[in-house]
Tab-separated table of C-alpha atoms and ligand atoms in Angstrom:
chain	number	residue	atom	x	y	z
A	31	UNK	CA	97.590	81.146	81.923
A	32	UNK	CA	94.746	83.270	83.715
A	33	UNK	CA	95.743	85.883	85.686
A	34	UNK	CA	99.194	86.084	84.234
A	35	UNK	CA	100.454	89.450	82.915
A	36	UNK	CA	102.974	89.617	80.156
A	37	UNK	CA	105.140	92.797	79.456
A	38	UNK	CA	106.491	93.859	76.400
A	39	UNK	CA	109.064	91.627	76.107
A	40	UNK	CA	106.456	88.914	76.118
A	41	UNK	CA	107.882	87.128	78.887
A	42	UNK	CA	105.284	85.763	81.299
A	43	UNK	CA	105.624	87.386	84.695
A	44	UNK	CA	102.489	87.934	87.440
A	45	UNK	CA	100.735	90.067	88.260
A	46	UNK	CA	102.327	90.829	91.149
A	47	UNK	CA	106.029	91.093	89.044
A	48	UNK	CA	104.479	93.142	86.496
A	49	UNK	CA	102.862	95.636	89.086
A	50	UNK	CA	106.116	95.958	90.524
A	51	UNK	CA	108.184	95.876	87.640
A	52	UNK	CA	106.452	98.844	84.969
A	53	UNK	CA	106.946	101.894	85.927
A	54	UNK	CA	103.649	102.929	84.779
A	55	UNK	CA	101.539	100.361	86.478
A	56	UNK	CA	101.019	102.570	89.144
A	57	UNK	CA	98.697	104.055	87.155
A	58	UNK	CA	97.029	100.789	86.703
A	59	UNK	CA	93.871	100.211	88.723
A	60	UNK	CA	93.515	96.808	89.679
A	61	UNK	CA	90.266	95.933	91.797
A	62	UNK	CA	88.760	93.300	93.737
A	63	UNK	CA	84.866	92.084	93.017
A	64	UNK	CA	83.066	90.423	95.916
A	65	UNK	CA	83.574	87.255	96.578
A	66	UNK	CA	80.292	86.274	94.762
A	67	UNK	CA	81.354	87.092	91.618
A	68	UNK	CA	84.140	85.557	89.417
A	69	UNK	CA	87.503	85.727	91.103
A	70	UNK	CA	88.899	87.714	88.239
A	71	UNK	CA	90.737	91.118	88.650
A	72	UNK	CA	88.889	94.101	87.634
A	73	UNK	CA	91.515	96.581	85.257
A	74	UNK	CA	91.179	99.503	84.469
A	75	UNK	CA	93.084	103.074	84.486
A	76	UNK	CA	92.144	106.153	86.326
A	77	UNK	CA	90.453	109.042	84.513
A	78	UNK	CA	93.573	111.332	84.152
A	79	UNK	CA	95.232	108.612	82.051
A	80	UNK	CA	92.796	108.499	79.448
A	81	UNK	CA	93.036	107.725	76.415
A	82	UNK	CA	92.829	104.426	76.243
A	83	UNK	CA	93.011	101.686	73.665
A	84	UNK	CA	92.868	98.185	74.089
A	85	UNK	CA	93.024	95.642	71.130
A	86	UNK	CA	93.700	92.107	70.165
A	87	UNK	CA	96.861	90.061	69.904
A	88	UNK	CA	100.471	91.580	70.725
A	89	UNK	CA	100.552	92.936	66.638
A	90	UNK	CA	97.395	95.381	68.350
A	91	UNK	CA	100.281	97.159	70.642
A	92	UNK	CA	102.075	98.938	67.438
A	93	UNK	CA	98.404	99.606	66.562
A	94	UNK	CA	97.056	101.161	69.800
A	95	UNK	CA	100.642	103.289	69.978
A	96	UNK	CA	100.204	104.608	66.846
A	97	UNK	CA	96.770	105.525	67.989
A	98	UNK	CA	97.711	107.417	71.171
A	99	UNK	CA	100.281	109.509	69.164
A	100	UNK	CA	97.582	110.375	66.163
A	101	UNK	CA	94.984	111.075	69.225
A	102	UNK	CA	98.102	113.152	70.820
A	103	UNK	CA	98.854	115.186	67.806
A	104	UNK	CA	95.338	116.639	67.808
A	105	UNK	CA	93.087	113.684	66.044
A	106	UNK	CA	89.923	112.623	66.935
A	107	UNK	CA	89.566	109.461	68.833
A	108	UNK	CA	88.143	108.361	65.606
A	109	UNK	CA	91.017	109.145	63.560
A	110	UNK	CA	93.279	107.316	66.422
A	111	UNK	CA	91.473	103.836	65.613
A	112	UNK	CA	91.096	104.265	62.107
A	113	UNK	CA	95.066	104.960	61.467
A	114	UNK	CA	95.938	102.771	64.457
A	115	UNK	CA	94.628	99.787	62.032
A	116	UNK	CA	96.280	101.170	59.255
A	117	UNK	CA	99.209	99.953	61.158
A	118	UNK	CA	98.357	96.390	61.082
A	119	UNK	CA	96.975	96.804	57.655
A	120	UNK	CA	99.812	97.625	56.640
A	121	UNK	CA	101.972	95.195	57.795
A	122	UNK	CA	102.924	92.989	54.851
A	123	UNK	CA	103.960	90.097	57.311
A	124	UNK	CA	100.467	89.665	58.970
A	125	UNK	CA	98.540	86.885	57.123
A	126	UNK	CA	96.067	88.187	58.633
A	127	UNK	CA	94.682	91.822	57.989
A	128	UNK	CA	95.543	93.636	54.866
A	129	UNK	CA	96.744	92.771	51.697
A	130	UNK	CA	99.473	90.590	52.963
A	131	UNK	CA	96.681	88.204	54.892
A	132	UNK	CA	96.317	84.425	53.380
A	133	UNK	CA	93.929	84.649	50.015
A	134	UNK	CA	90.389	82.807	49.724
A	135	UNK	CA	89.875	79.588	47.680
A	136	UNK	CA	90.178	81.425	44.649
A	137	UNK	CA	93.537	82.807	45.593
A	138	UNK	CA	92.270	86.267	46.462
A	139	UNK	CA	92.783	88.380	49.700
A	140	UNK	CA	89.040	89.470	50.596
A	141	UNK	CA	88.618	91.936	53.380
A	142	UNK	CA	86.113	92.618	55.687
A	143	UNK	CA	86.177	95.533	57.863
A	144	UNK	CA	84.008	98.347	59.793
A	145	UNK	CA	83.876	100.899	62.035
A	146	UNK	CA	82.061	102.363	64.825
A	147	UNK	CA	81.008	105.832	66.763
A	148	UNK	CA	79.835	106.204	70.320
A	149	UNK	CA	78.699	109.546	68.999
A	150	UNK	CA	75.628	109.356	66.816
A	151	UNK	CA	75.819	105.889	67.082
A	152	UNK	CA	77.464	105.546	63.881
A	153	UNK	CA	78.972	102.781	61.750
A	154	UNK	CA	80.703	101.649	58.720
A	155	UNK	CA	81.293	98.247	57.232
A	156	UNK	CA	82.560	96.579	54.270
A	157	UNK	CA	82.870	92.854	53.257
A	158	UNK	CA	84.602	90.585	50.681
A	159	UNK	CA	86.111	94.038	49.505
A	160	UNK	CA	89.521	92.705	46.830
A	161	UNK	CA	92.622	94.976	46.578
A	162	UNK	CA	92.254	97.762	48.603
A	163	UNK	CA	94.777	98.666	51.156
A	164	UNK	CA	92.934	99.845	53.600
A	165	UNK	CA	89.781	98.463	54.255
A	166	UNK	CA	88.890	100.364	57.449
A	167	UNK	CA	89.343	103.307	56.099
A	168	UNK	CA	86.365	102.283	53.758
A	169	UNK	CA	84.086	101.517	56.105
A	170	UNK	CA	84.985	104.958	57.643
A	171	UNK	CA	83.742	106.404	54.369
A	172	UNK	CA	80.671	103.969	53.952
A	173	UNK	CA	79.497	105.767	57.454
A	174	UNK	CA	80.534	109.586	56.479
A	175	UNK	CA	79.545	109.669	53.193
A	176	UNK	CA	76.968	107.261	52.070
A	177	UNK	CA	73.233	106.598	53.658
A	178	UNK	CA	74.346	103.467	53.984
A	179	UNK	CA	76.054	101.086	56.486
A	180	UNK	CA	77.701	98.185	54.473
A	181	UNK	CA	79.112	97.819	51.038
A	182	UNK	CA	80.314	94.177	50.015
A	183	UNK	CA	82.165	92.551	47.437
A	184	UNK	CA	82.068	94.738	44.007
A	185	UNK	CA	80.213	96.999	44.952
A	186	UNK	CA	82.738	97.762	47.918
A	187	UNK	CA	85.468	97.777	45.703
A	188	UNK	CA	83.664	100.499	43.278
A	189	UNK	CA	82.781	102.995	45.936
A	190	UNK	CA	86.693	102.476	47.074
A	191	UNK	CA	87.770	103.065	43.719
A	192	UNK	CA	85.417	106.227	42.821
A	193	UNK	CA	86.531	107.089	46.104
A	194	UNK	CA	90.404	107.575	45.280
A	195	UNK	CA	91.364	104.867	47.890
A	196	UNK	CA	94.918	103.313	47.398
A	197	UNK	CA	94.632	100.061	46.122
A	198	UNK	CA	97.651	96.968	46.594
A	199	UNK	CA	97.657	93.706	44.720
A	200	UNK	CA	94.935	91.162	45.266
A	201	UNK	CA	97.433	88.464	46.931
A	202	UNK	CA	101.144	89.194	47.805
A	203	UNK	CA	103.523	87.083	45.473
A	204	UNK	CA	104.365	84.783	48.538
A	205	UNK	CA	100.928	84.239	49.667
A	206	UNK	CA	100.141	83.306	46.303
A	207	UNK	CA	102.591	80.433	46.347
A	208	UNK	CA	101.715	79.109	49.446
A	209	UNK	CA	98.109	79.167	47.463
A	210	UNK	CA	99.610	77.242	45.153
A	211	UNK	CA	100.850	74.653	46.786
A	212	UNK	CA	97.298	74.134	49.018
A	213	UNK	CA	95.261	74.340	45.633
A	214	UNK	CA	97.589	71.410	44.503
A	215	UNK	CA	96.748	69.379	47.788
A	216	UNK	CA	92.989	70.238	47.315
A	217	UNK	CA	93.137	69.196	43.744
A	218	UNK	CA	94.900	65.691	45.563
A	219	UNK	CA	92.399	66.027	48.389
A	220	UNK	CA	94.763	66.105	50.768
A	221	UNK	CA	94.378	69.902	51.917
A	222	UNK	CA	94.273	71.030	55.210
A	223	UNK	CA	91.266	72.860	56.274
A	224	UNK	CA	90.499	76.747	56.037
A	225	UNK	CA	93.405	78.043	58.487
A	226	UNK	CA	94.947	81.203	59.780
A	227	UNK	CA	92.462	83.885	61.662
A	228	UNK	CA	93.992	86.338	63.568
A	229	UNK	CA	91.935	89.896	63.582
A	230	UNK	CA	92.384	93.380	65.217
A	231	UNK	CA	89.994	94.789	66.981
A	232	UNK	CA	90.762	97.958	68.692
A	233	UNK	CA	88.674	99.881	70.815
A	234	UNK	CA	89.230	103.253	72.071
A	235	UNK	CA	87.835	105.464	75.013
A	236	UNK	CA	89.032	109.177	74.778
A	237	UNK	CA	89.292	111.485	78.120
A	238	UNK	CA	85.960	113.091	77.113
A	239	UNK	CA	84.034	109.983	77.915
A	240	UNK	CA	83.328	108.656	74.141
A	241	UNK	CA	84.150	105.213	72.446
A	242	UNK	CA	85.063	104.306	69.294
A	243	UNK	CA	85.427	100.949	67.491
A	244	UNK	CA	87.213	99.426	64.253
A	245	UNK	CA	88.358	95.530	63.288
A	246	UNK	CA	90.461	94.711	60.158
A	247	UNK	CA	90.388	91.295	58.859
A	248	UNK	CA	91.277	89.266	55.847
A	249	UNK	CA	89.179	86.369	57.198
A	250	UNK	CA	90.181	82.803	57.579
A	251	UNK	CA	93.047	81.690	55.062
A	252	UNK	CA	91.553	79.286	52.448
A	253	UNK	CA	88.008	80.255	52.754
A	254	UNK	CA	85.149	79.897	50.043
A	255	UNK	CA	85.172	83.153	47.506
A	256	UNK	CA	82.316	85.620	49.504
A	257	UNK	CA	82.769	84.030	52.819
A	258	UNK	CA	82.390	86.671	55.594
A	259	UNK	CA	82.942	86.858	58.956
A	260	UNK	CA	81.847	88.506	62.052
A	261	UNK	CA	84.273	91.121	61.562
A	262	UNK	CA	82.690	93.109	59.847
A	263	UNK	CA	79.126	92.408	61.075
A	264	UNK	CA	77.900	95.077	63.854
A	265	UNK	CA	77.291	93.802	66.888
A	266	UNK	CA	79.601	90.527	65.665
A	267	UNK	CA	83.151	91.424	65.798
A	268	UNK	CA	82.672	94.900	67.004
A	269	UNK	CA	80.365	96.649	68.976
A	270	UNK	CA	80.741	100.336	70.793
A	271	UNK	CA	77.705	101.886	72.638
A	272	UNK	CA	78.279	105.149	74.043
A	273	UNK	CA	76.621	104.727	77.347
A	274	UNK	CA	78.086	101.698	78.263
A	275	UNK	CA	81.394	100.347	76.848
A	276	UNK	CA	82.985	98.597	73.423
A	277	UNK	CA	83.832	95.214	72.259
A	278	UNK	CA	85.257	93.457	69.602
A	279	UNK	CA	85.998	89.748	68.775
A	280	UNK	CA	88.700	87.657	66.888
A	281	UNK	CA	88.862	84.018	66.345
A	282	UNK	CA	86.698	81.887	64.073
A	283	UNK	CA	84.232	84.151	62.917
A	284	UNK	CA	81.366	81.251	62.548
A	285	UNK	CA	81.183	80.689	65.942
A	286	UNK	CA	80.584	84.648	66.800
A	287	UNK	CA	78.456	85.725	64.447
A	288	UNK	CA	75.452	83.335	65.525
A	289	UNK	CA	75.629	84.856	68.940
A	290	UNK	CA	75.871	88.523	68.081
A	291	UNK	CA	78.910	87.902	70.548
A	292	UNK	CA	80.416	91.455	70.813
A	293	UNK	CA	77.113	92.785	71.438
A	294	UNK	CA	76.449	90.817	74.116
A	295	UNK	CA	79.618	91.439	75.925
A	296	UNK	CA	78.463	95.172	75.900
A	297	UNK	CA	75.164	93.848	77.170
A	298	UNK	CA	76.796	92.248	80.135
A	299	UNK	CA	78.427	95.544	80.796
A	300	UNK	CA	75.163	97.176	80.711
A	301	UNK	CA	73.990	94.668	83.415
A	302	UNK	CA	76.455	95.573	85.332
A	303	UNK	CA	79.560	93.030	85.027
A	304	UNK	CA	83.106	94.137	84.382
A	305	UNK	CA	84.644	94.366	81.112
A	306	UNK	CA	86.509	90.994	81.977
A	307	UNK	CA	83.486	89.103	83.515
A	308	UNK	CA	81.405	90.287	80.559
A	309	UNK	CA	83.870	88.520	78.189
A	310	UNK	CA	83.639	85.569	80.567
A	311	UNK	CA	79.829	85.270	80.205
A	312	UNK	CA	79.318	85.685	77.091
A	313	UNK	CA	82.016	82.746	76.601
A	314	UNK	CA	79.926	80.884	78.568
A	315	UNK	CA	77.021	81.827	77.545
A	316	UNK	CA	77.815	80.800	73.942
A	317	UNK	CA	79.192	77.796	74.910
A	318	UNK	CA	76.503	76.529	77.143
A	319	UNK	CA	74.521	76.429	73.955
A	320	UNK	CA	76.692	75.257	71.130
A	321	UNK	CA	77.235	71.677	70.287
A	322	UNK	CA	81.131	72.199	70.509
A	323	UNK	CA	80.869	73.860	73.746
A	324	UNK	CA	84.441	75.528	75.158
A	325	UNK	CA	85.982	74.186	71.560
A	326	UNK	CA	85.225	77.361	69.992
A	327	UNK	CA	88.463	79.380	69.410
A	328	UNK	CA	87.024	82.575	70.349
A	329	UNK	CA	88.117	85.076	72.091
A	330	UNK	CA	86.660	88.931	72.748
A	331	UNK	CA	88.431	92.274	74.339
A	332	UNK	CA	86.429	95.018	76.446
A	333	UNK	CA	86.324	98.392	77.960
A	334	UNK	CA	84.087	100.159	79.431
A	335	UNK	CA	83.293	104.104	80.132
A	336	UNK	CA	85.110	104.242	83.689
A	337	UNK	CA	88.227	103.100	81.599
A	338	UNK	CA	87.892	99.379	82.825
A	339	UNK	CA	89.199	97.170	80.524
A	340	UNK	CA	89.386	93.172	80.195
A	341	UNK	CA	89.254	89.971	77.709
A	342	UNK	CA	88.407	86.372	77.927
A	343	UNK	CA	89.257	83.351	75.181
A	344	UNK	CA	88.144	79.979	74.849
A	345	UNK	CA	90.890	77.473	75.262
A	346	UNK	CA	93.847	78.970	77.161
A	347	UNK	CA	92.844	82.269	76.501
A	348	UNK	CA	94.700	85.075	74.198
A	349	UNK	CA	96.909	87.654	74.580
A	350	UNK	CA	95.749	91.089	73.929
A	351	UNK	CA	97.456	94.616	74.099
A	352	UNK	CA	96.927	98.033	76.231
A	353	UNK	CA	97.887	101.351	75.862
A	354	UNK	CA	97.480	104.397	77.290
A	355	UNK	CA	99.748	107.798	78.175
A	356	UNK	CA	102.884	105.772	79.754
A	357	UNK	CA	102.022	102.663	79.555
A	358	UNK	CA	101.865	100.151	76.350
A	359	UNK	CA	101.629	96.189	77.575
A	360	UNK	CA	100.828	92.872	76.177
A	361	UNK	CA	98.598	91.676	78.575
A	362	UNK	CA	97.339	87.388	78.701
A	363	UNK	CA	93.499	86.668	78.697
A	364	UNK	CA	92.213	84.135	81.146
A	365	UNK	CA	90.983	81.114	79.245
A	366	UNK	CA	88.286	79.449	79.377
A	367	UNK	CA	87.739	75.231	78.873
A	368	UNK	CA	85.288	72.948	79.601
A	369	UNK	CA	87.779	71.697	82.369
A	370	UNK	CA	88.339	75.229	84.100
A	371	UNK	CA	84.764	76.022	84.839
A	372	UNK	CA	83.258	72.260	85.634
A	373	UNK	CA	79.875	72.275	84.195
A	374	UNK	CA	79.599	74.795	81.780
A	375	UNK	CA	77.958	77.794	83.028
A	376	UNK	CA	78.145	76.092	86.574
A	377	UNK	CA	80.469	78.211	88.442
A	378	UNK	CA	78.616	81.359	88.553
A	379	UNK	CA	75.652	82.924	89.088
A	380	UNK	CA	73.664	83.416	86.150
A	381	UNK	CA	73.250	86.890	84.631
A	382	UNK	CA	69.914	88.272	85.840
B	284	LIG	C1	86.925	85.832	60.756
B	284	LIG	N1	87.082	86.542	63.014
B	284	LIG	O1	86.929	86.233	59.607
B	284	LIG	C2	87.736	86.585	61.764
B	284	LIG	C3	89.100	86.008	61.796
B	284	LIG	C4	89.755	86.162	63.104
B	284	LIG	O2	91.189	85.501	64.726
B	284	LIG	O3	89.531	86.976	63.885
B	284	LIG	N2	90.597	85.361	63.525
B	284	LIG	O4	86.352	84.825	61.111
């Protein structure tokens, strides 16, 4: 529902209840644009409350706390979003990221992952990499320690390996029998398509002005052996750019990476929309052009360097989590349909 807040307990309130209710939200900035522009609310947090971390779906909240405690203890904002993934890596329950995420075809859990510096304009990536636990901290080591920027498959699993990286079984014994019973279905042709594609993206602004970026996927459930997806495809499902703000993406990966989507959204930033609005146009912008227009499942967070933050999602929108010092909070996306905005790409202005 746009414009609704949800707080921890994940019970819709508003705005308006959730500004008065949190105790924290008075640190909350919330913003009007001018009337020209989208009617959404500009968030974002005011300097002294830095850091911050925003990142996808409600699982992102243990994520972005346990990255405000590593950044607290001394860490680099880096360190914060790699172990603040760990989290959700390491969450055997998630079929999404990690080990414990639905397996491939085959029956294997391939994961994609990278990693990204404001500073130096760094990255990491890794793709299609098999029983590893934690994939982003690969792609960490791709970017510090190799000339390179993405490892995949094999050869991903070899540098992890050489590189004394825990490793975890290739599917968890009760993903494997759900496997089991879909491979019996295909084998009857009466399987359901690829399913199951939830990612975390977290992106992280620290008090000194820099961004950082990492997303953590095992893909879409059921997917062809070597399939990859935006995640862990710069500029895809994750973008950060020092002067200007970060991005990252979750939903079905297909219909990201052939608009560099996360890139754009910092693009719009750079042009000078919000974080939200940015999320908004490149929704529309995307869907303006693709055959299944608004029916895209897609969905993409944002913040920016003044510590604005925002998301957008196709459909009715996602929910998405923000923390910084006092304040942790599932928020809900505004959505976007074919319905909501009239023509696509009709209701605003366009971009100049
Ligand atoms: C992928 N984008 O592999 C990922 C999956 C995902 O929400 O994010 N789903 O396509």
């Amino acid at each position: 529902m746009p414009g609704t807040f949800v707080f921890k307990s994940l019970k819709p309130m508003t705005r308006r209840d959730f500004l008065a209710r949190s105790g924290a939200v008075s640190t909350l900035l919330v913003t009007s644009r001018p009337a020209s522009a989208a009617a959404q609310p500009q968030v974002g947090i005011p300097a002294s409350a830095k850091p911050l971390f925003v990142s996808t779906w409600p699982f992102g909240r243990a994520s972005n706390e346990a990255a405000l405690k590593v950044f607290q203890a001394g860490g680099s904002l880096l360190d914060a979003v790699e172990q603040g993934i760990w989290v959700t890596e390491s969450d055997a329950g998630n079929g999404s990221v990690g080990l414990g995420g639905i397996p491939n075809a085959a029956g294997v859990v391939q994961l994609d992952a990278c990693i990204m510096e404001g500073v130096g304009h760094r990255a990491g990536s890794v793709a299609a990499l098999e029983g590893i636990r934690h994939p982003i901290s690969v792609a960490r080591r791709v970017m510090e320690k190799t000339p390179h920027v993405m490892l995949v498959g094999e050869g991903a699993r070899q540098f992890a390996l050489e590189q004394g990286f825990e490793q975890g079984e290739r599917v968890s014994p009760g993903r494997e029998k759900a496997w089991k019973n879909w491979k019996a279905q295909q084998d009857a042709k009466r399987a359901s398509k690829p399913k199951g594609h939830d990612t975390i993206a977290l992106v992280g602004l620290g008090p000194d002005g820099h961004l950082c970026g990492g997303c953590s996927t095992s893909g879409m459930g059921y997917k062809l052996p070597g399939r990859v997806g935006d995640s862990p495809i710069l500029g895809s499902g994750l973008y950060v750019d020092d002067e200007i703000g970060a991005a990252g993406a979750t939903g079905i990966g297909e219909n990201v990476l052939r608009y560099c989507g996360s890139y754009q959204v910092v693009e719009y930033m750079r042009q000078g929309l919000s974080p939200q609005d940015a999320c908004l146009e490149t929704l529309r912008r995307i869907a303006k052009k693709d055959p299944k227009g608004f029916d895209l499942s897609i969905s993409f967070i944002a913040i920016d360097k003044q510590g604005r933050f925002g998301a957008a999602g196709t459909g009715s929108g996602f929910q998405y989590s923000v923390t910084f010092p006092g304040t942790s909070v599932v928020l809900q996306s505004p959505g976007l349909t074919a319905k909501s905005v009239g023509p696509i790409g009709g209701n605003r202005p366009p971009v100049k």
